[in-house]
Tab-separated table of C-alpha atoms in Angstrom:
chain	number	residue	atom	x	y	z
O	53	UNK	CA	0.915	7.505	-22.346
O	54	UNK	CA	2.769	9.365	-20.082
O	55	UNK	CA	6.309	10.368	-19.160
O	56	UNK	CA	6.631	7.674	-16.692
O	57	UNK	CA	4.420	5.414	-18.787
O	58	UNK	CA	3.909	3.670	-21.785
O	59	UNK	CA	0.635	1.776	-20.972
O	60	UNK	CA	-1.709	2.442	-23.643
O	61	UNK	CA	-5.731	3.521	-22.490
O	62	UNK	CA	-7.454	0.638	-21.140
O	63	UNK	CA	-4.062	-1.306	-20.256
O	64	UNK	CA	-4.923	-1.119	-16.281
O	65	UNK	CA	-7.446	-2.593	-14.091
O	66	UNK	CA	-10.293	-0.715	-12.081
O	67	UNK	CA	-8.078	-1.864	-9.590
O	68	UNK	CA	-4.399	-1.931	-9.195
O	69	UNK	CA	-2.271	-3.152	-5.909
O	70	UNK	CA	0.631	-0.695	-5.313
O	71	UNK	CA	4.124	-2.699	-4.460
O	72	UNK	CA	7.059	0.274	-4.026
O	73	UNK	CA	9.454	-2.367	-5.577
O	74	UNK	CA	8.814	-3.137	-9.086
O	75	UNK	CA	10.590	-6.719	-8.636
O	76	UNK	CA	7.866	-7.560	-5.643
O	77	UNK	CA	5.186	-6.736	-8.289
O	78	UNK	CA	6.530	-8.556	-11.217
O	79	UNK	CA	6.529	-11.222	-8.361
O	80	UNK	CA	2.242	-10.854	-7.660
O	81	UNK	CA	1.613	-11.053	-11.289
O	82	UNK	CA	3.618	-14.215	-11.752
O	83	UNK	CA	2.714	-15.688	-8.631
O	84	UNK	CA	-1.225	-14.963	-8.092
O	85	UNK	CA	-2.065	-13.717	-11.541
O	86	UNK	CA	-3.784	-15.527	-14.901
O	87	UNK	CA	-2.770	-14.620	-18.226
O	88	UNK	CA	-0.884	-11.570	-16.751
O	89	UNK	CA	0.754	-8.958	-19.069
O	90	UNK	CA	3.288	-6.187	-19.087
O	91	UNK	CA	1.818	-2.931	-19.303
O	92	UNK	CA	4.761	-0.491	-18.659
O	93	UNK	CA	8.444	-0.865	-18.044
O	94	UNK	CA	9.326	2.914	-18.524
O	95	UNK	CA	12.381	3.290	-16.012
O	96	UNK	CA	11.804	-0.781	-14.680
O	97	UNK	CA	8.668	1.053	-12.546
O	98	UNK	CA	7.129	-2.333	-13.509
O	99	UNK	CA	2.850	-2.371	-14.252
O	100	UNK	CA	1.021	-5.806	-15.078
O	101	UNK	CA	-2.417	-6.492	-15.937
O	102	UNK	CA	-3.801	-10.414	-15.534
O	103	UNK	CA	-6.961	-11.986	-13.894
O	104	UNK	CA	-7.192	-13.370	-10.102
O	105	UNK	CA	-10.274	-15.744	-9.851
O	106	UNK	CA	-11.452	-14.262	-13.434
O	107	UNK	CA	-11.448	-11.021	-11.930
O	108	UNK	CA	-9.484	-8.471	-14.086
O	109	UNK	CA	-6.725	-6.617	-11.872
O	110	UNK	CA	-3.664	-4.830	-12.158
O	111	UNK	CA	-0.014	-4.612	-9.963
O	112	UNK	CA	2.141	-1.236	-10.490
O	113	UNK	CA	5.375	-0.595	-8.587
O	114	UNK	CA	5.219	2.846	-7.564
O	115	UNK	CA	9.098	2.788	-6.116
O	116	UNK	CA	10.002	3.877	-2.731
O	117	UNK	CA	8.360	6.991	-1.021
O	118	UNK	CA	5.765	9.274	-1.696
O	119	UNK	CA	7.238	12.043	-4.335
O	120	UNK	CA	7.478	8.929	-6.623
O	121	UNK	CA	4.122	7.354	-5.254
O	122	UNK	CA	2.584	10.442	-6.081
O	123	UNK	CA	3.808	10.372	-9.713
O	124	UNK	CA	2.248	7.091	-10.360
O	125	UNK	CA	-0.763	7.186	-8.402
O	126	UNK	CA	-1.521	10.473	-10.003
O	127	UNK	CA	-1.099	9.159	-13.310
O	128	UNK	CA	-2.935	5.908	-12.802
O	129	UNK	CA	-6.140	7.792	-11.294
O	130	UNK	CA	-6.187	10.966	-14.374
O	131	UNK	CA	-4.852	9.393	-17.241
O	132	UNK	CA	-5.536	5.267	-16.710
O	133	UNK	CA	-9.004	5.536	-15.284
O	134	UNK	CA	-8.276	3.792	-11.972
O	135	UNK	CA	-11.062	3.728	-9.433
O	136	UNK	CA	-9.343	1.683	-7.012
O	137	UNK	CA	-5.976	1.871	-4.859
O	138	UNK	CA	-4.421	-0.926	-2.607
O	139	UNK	CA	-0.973	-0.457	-1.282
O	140	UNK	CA	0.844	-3.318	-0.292
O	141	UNK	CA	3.790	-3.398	1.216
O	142	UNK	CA	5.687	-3.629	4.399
O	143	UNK	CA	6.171	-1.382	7.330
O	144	UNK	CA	8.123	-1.612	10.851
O	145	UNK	CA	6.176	-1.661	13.698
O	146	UNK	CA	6.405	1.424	16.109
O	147	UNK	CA	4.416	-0.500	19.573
O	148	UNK	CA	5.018	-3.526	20.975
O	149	UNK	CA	0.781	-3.967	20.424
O	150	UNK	CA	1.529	-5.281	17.174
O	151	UNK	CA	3.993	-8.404	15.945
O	152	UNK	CA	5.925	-9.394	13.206
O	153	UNK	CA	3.808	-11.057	10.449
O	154	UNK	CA	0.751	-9.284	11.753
O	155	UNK	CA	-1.170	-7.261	9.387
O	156	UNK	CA	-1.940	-3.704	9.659
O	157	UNK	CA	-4.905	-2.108	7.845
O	158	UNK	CA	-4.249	1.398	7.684
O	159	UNK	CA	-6.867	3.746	8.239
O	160	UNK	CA	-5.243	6.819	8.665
O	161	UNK	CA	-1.923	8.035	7.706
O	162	UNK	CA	0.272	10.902	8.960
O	163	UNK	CA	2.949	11.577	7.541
O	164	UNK	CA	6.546	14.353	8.565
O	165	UNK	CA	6.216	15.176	4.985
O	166	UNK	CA	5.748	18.382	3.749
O	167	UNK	CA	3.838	17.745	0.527
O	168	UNK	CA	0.601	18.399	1.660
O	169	UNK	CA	1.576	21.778	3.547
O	170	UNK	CA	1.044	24.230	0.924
O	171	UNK	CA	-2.002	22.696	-0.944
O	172	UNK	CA	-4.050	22.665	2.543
O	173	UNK	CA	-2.347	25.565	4.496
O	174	UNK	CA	-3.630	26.802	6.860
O	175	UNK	CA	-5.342	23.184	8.044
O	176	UNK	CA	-3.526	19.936	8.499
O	177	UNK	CA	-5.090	17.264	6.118
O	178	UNK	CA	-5.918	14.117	7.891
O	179	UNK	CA	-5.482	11.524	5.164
O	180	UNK	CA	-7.932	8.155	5.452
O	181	UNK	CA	-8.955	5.162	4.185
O	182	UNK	CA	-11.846	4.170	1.968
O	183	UNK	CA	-14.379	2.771	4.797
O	184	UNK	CA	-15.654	0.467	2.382
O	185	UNK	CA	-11.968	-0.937	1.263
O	186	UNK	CA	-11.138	-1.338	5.065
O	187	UNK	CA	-14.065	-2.694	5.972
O	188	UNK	CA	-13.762	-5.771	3.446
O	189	UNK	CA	-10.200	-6.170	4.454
O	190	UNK	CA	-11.204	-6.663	8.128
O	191	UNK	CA	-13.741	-9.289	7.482
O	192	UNK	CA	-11.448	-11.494	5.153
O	193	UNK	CA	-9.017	-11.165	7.856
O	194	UNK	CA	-11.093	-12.001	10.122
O	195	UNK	CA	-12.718	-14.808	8.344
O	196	UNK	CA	-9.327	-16.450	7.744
O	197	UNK	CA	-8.133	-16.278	11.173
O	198	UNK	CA	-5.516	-14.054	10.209
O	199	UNK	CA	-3.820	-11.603	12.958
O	200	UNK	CA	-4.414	-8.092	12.034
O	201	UNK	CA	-4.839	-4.887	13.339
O	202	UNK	CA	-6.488	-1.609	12.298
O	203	UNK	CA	-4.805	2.302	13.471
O	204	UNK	CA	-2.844	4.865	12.105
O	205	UNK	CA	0.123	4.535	9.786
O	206	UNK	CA	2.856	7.107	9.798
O	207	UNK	CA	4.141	7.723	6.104
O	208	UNK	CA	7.920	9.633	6.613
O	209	UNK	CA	10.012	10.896	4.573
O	210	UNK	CA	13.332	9.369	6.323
O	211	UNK	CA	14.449	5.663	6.453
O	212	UNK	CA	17.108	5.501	8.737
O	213	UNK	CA	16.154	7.662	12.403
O	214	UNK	CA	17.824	7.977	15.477
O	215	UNK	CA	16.266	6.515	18.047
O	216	UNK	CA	13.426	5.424	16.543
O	217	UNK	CA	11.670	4.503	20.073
O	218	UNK	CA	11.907	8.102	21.223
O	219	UNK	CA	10.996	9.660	17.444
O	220	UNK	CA	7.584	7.839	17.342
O	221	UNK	CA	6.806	7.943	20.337
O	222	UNK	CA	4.180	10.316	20.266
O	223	UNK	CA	2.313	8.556	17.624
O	224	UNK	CA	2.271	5.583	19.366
O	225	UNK	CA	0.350	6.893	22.224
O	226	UNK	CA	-2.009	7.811	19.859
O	227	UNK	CA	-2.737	5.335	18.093
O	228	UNK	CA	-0.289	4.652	14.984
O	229	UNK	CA	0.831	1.555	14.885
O	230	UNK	CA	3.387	1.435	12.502
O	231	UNK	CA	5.989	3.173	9.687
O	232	UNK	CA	6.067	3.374	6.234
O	233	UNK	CA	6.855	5.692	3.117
O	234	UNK	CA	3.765	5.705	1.005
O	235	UNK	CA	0.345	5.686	2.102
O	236	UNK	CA	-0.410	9.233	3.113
O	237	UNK	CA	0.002	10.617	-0.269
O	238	UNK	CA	-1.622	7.561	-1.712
O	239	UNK	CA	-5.122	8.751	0.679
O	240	UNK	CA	-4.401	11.967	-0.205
O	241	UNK	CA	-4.643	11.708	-3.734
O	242	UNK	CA	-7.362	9.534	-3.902
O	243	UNK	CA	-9.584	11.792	-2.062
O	244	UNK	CA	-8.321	14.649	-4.240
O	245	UNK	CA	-9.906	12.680	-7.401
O	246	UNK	CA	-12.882	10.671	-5.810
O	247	UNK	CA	-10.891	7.484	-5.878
O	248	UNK	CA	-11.040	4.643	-3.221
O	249	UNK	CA	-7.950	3.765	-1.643
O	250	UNK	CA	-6.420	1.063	1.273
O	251	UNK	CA	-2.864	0.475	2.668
O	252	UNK	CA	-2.648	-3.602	4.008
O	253	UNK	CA	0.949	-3.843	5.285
O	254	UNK	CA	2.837	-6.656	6.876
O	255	UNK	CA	4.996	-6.004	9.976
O	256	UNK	CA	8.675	-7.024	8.906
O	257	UNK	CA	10.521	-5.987	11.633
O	258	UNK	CA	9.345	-3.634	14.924
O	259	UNK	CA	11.395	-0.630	15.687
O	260	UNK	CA	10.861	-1.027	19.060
O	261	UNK	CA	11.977	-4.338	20.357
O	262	UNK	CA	14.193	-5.073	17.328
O	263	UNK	CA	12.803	-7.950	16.324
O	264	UNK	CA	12.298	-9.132	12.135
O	265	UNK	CA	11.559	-11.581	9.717
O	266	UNK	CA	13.760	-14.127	8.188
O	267	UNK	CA	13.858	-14.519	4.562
O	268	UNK	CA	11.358	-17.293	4.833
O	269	UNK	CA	8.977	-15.968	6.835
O	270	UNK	CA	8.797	-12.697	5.341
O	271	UNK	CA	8.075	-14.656	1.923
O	272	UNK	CA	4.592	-16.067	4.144
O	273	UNK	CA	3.475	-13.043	5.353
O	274	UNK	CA	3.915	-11.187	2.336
O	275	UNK	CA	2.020	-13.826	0.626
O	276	UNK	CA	-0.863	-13.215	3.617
O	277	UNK	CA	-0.852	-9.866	2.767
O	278	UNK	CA	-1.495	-10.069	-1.455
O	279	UNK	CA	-3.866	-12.649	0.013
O	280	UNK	CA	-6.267	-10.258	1.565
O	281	UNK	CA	-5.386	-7.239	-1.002
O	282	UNK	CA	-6.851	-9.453	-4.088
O	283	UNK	CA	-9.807	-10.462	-2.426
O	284	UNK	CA	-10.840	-7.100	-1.284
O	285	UNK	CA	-9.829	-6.023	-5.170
O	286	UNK	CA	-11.878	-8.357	-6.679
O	287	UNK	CA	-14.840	-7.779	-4.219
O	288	UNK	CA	-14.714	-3.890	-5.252
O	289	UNK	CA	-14.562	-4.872	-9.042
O	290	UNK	CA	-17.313	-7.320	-8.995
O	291	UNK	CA	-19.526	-5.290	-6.878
């Protein structure tokens, strides 16, 4: 056990999805997984453990941005024995490339944090995905007709940002395609201990024609999106 977690050895997965809200993953393991039990509940930072298809797999919130991403993820990869990271989430897209409900496979992630700074000084780390991990994702995707893309994720630090057209625009002429809070560190720290790792996000809302989801249809792409993360999860588990 930990601090920030009561699990007891064994308690977790191979593989564990990675919700930031602990209420959206006590929502996966009631709504796609078997037999699925509560592993920790140490400050509501809910963790489950069920089957999917009779493959063994695990949900933990990891709440919202990467200080507390890093806590868990750390945890889960040095303490839990966890081989395998999928984030899941949403972002906002930053190009009018991608749409609402499309899915974005992340395969790199910058990030304006500052984290990383001293621990690779005087480089700048270039987070990634596991080739493998993406790789699988694309050709479920792709096999289910479902609308994705696959580009660079930008991981920051700040929620709310003036003009967010002008702030990202940079990125987007290089190829990131949309925002989030999480995934850089999650890459980071899988590399760090020779762990696989993927970020699938669903476009909510883009930050640069204003448009988003309604309740409902934010409740179907999110469903898309645990879709393609379990199937790539039980794929790395199974071998």
């Amino acid at each position: 056990m930990t601090p920030h977690n009561e699990a007891k050895a064994g308690d977790y997965a191979e593989a564990v999805l990675l919700p930031g809200d602990p209420l959206r993953a006590k929502w996966i393991a009631e709504t796609f997984l078997e037999d699925a039990k509560l592993v920790n509940s140490v400050r509501n930072c809910l963790g489950y453990t069920g089957f999917w298809n009779g493959t063994r797999i695990s949900v933990q919130a990891t709440g919202m941005g990467q200080p507390s991403t890093g806590i868990y993820v750390h945890e889960l990869l040095n303490t839990y024995g966890v081989k395998t990271l999928i984030r899941v989430g949403t972002c906002g897209g930053i190009t009018t490339k991608i749409k609402v409900r499309d899915i974005v496979l992340g395969i790199s992630a910058s990030t304006d944090s500052a984290t990383n700074t001293s621990v690779f000084a005087p480089y700048i780390y270039a987070p990634a995905a596991d080739f493998e991990l993406l790789r699988s994702a694309a050709d479920y995707a792709a096999s289910q007709m479902i609308e994705y893309h696959v580009g660079g994720l930008v991981s920051s630090d700040t929620f709310y940002v003036d003009e967010p057209a002008r702030a990202y625009e940079v990125l987007a002429r290089h190829g990131v395609l949309a925002v989030e809070m999480e995934a850089s560190t999650i890459y980071t720290l899988a590399a760090r201990f020779d762990a696989k790792a993927l970020a699938i996000c669903a476009v909510s809302d883009c930050l640069i024609t204003d448009e988003d989801l309604d309740a409902e249809s934010r409740q179907s792409t999110l469903d898309t999106m645990i879709d393609i993360a379990l199937n790539v999860a039980a794929r790395e588990t199974t071998g």
